[in-house]
Structures are given as C-alpha cells and as structure tokens.
CSV table of C-alpha atoms in Angstrom, one decimal:
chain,number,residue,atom,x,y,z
A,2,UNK,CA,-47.9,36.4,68.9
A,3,UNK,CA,-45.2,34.2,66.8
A,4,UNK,CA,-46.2,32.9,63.5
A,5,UNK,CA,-45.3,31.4,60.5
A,6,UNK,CA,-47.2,30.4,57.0
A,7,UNK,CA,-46.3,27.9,54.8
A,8,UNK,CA,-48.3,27.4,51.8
A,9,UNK,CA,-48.2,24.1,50.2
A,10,UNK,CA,-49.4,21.6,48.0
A,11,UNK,CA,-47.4,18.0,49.3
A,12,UNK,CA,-44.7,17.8,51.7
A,13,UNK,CA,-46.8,18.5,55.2
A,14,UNK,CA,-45.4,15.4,57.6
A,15,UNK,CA,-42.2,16.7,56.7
A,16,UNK,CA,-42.4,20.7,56.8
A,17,UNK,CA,-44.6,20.8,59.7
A,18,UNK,CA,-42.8,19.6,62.7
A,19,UNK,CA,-39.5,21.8,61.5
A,20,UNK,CA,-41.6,24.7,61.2
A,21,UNK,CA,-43.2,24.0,64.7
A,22,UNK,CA,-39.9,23.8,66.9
A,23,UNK,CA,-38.7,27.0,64.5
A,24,UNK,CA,-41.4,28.9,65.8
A,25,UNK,CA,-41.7,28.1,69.8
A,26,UNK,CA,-37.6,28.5,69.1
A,27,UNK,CA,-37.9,31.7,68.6
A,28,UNK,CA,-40.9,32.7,71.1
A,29,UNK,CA,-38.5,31.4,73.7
A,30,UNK,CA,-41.6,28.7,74.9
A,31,UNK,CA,-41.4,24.9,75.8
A,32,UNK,CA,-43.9,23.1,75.0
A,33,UNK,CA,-44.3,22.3,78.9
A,34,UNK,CA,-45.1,26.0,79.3
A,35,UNK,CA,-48.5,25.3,77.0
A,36,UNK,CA,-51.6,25.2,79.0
A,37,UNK,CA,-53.2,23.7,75.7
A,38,UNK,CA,-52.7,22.7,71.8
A,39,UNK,CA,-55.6,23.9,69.2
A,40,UNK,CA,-56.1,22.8,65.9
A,41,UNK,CA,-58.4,23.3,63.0
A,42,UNK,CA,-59.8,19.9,62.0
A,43,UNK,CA,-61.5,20.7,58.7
A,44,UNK,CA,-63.2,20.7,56.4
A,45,UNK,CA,-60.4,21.2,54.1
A,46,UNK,CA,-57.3,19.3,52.5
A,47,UNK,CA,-57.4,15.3,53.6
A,48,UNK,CA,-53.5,15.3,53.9
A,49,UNK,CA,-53.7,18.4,55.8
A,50,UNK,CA,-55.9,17.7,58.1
A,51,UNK,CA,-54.2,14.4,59.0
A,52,UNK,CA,-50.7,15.8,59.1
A,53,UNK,CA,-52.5,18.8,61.6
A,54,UNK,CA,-54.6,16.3,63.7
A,55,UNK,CA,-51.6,13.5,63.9
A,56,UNK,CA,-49.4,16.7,65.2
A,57,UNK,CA,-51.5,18.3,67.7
A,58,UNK,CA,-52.4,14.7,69.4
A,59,UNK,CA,-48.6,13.6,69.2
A,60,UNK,CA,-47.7,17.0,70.9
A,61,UNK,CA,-50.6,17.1,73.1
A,62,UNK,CA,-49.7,13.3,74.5
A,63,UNK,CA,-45.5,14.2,74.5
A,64,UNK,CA,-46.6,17.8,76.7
A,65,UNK,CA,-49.7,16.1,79.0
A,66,UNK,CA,-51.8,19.0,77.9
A,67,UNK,CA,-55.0,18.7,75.9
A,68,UNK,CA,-55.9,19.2,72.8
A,69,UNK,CA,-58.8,21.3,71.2
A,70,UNK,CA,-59.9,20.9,67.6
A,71,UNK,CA,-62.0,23.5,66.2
A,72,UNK,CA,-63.7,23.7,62.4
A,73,UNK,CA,-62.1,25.6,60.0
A,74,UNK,CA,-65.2,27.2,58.8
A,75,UNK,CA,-66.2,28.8,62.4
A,76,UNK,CA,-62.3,30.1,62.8
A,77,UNK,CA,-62.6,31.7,59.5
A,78,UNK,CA,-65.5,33.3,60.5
A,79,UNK,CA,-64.7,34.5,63.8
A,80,UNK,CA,-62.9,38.0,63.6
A,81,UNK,CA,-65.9,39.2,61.2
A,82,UNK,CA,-68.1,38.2,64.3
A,83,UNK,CA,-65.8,40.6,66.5
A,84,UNK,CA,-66.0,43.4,64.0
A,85,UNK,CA,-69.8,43.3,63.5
A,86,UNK,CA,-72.3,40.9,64.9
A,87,UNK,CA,-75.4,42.2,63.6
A,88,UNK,CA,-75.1,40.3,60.0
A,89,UNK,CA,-75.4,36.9,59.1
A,90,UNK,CA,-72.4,35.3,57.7
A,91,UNK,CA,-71.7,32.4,55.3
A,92,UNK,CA,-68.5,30.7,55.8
A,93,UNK,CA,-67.2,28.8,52.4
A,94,UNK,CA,-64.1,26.7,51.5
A,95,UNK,CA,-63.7,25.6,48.1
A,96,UNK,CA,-64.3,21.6,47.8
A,97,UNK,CA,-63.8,21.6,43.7
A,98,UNK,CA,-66.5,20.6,41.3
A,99,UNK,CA,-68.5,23.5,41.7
A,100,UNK,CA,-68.8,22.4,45.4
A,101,UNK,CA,-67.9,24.2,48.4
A,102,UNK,CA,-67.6,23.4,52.6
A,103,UNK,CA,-70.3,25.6,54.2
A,104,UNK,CA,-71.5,26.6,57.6
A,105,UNK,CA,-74.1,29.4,57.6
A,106,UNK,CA,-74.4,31.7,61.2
A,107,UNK,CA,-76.9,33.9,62.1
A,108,UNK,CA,-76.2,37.5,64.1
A,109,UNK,CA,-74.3,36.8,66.8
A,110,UNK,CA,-72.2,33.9,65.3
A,111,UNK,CA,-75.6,31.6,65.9
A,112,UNK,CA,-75.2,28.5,63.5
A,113,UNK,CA,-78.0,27.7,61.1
A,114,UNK,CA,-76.6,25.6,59.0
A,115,UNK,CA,-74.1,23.5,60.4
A,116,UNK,CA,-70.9,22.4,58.6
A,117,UNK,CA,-71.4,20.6,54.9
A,118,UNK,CA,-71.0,19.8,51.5
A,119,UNK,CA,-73.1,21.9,49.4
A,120,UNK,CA,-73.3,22.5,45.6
A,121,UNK,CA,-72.6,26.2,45.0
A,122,UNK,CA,-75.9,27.3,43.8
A,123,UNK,CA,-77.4,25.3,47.4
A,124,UNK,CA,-74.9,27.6,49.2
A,125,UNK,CA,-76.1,30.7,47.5
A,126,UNK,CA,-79.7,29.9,48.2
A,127,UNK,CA,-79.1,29.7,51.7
A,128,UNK,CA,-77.4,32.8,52.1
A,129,UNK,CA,-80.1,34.5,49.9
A,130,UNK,CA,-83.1,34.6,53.0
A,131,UNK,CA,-81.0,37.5,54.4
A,132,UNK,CA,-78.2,40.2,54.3
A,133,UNK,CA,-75.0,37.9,54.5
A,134,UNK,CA,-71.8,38.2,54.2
A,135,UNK,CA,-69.9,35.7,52.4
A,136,UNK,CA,-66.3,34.8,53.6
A,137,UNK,CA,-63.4,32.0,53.0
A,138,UNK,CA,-61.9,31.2,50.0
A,139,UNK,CA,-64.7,30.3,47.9
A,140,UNK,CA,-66.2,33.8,48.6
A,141,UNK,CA,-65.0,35.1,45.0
A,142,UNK,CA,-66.9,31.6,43.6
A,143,UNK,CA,-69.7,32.3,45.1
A,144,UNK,CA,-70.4,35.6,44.4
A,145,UNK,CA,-69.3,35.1,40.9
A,146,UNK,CA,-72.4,32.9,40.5
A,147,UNK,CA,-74.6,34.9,42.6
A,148,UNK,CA,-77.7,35.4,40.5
A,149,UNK,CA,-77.8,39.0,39.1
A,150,UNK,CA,-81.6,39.6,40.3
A,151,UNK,CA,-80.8,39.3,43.8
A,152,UNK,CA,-79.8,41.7,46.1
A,153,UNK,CA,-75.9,41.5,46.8
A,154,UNK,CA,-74.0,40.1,49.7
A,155,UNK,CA,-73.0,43.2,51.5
A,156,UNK,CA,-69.2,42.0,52.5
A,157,UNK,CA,-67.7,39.2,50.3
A,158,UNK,CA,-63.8,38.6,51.8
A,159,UNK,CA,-62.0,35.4,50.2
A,160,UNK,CA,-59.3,34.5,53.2
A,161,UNK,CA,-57.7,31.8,52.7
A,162,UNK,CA,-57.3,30.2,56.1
A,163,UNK,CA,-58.1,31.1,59.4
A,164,UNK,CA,-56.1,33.7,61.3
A,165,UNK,CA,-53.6,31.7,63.8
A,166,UNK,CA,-54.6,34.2,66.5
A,167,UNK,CA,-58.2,33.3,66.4
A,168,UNK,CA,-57.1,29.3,66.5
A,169,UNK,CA,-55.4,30.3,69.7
A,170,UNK,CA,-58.1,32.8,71.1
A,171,UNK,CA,-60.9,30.3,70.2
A,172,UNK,CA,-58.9,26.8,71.6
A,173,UNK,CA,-58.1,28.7,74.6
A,174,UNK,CA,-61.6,30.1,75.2
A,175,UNK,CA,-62.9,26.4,74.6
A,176,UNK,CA,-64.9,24.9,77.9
A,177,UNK,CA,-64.8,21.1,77.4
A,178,UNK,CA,-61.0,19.4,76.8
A,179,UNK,CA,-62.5,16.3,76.8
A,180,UNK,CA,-63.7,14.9,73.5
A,181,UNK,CA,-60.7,13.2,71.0
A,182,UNK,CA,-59.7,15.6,68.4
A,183,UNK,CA,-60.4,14.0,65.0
A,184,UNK,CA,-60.4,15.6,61.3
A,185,UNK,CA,-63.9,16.5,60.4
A,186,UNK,CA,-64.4,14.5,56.9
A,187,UNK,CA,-67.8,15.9,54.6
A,188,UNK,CA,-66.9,13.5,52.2
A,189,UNK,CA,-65.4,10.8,50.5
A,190,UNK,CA,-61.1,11.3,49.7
A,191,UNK,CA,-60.3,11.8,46.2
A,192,UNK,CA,-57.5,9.2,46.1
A,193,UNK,CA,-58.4,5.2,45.9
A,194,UNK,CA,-56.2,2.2,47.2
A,195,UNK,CA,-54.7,1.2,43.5
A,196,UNK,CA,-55.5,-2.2,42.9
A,197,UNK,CA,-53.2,-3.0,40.1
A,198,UNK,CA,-49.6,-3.5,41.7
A,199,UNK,CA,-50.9,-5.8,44.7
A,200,UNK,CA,-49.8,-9.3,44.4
A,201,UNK,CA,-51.8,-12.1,45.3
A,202,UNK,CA,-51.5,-13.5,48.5
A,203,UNK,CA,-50.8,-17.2,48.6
C-alpha cells in the first residue's frame, strides 16, 4: 500500500491536495478506479479535520463514489484489537489542559464509553475497573498521572495517528455508505471571530 506522512502544524488546504495526487501518481490509480474514499473525522485538530472532511467529500462528489468517515479514536485502536482481543483498551488523544479525547472498548473492540472529552484523572478512572491498555498519543500523559497505588496498565503505546492501512481496511469493511461524513467536534474551537477590526455596517 502507497503512503505518505506529513506532519504539520498550519498549511493543510494547501499541502493536502499536492500530496494526494503525488500519491495515487505514483500507485498508478485514478481516482475512477476507487470503489470508496475513507476518512478519519476526529476528534482531533479543528483545521485538520475540516481540511480532511472538505477533501474526502470534494473527491468523493468529483469520483461518484462514497465516502466513509470513521473516528480517530476507534482507528487508533484497531490493530491492537487484531493483535489481542481479550483486553480492554482505552483509546486517548491529547485535547490540552490536562484533557484528553477518549473512547474506552471492552474485549473484543466492544465500546463502553463512547467518544468524549474527559479530564485526565476521569480517563484514568475509567480505565482503572479492569486490565487496559492505554493507547494514542496521550498514552505517555496518562500513565504519567496514573496513581502509583493502582495496578498498572499492562500495554501503554503513544501512536500518534492512526495507521493509513487500518483507515482503508476499516472504510472498506464499512456496511452503510449512506450517512454524510462530517467532523466529529467534542468541543468548543479555540479560536474566536475577533471583534475588533469589523467596521460598522451602515
């Protein structure tokens, strides 16, 4: 499978679509040859995940193929799922503020907790009822705070985005096509409409 990553910080409308045709480029596809486009829709960066949606629909609409969207949090935890089922896992992206995005899955990639915002110390108390594993890139934030009378999470892995493959494995192996990709939001952007340069309107 063809891939590229491109870590960033600003710039995503204008690196992605480059780094899109670069890639089917050079696996020799059309995008006429997709049977489907996949995409994670969050939780994660607000620009990202517009930049990623906005992509995927405007490709999706250009080819007459649908689009899937799938959480970032269940992608992340997908290939541990392959590699063992018998463990609970706790999915974690870092939100800032001593906050992370959480899912929490039982054995067998079961969700118990579905997709939120969660203080840290919330996170670590649900993951606490059980063995789990703690994975994503806030792994290393909670286990740094995990309390030192409890029993230890027996795998912590901080990835720090899901695996391309399992986008594609999981978008592919997606039933229903049918509902409108849109970026899954847990809270609030940072960034507020500035008030101070807006002239009065007549």
């Amino acid at each position: 499978m063809t891939g590229r990553s491109l870590p960033m910080m600003r710039g995503h409308a204008e690196a992605l679509m480059p780094l899109i045709a670069a890639v089917m480029s050079e696996a020799g596809v059309e995008f006429s040859d997709l049977d489907r486009i996949a995409v994670t829709v969050g939780p994660g960066s607000f620009t990202g995940l517009r930049v990623g949606v906005s992509a995927a629909r405007g490709i999706a609409l250009a080819a007459g193929k649908p689009a899937v969207g799938l959480t970032t949090l269940a992608t992340i935890a997908a290939p541990f799922f392959e590699a063992d089922e018998s463990k609970a896992l706790l999915a974690v992206v870092d939100a800032r503020h001593d906050q992370v995005y959480m899912q929490l899955f039982g054995p067998g990639g079961r969700t118990l907790v579905a997709p939120r915002l969660a203080h840290v110390r919330d996170a670590i108390r649900a993951a606490m009822a059980s063995p789990t594993r703690i994975v994503g890139n806030a792994a290393k934030l909670i286990e740094a705070a995990w309390p030192d009378n409890e029993r230890r999470p027996p795998l912590v892995s901080a990835v720090r985005a899901p695996e391309i493959a399992w986008v594609a494995r999981l978008g592919a192996a997606t039933g229903d096509v049918s509902d409108p990709v849109r970026p899954l939001y847990l809270r609030e952007a940072d960034a507020q409409p500035q008030q101070a340069g807006i002239l009065p309107r007549r």
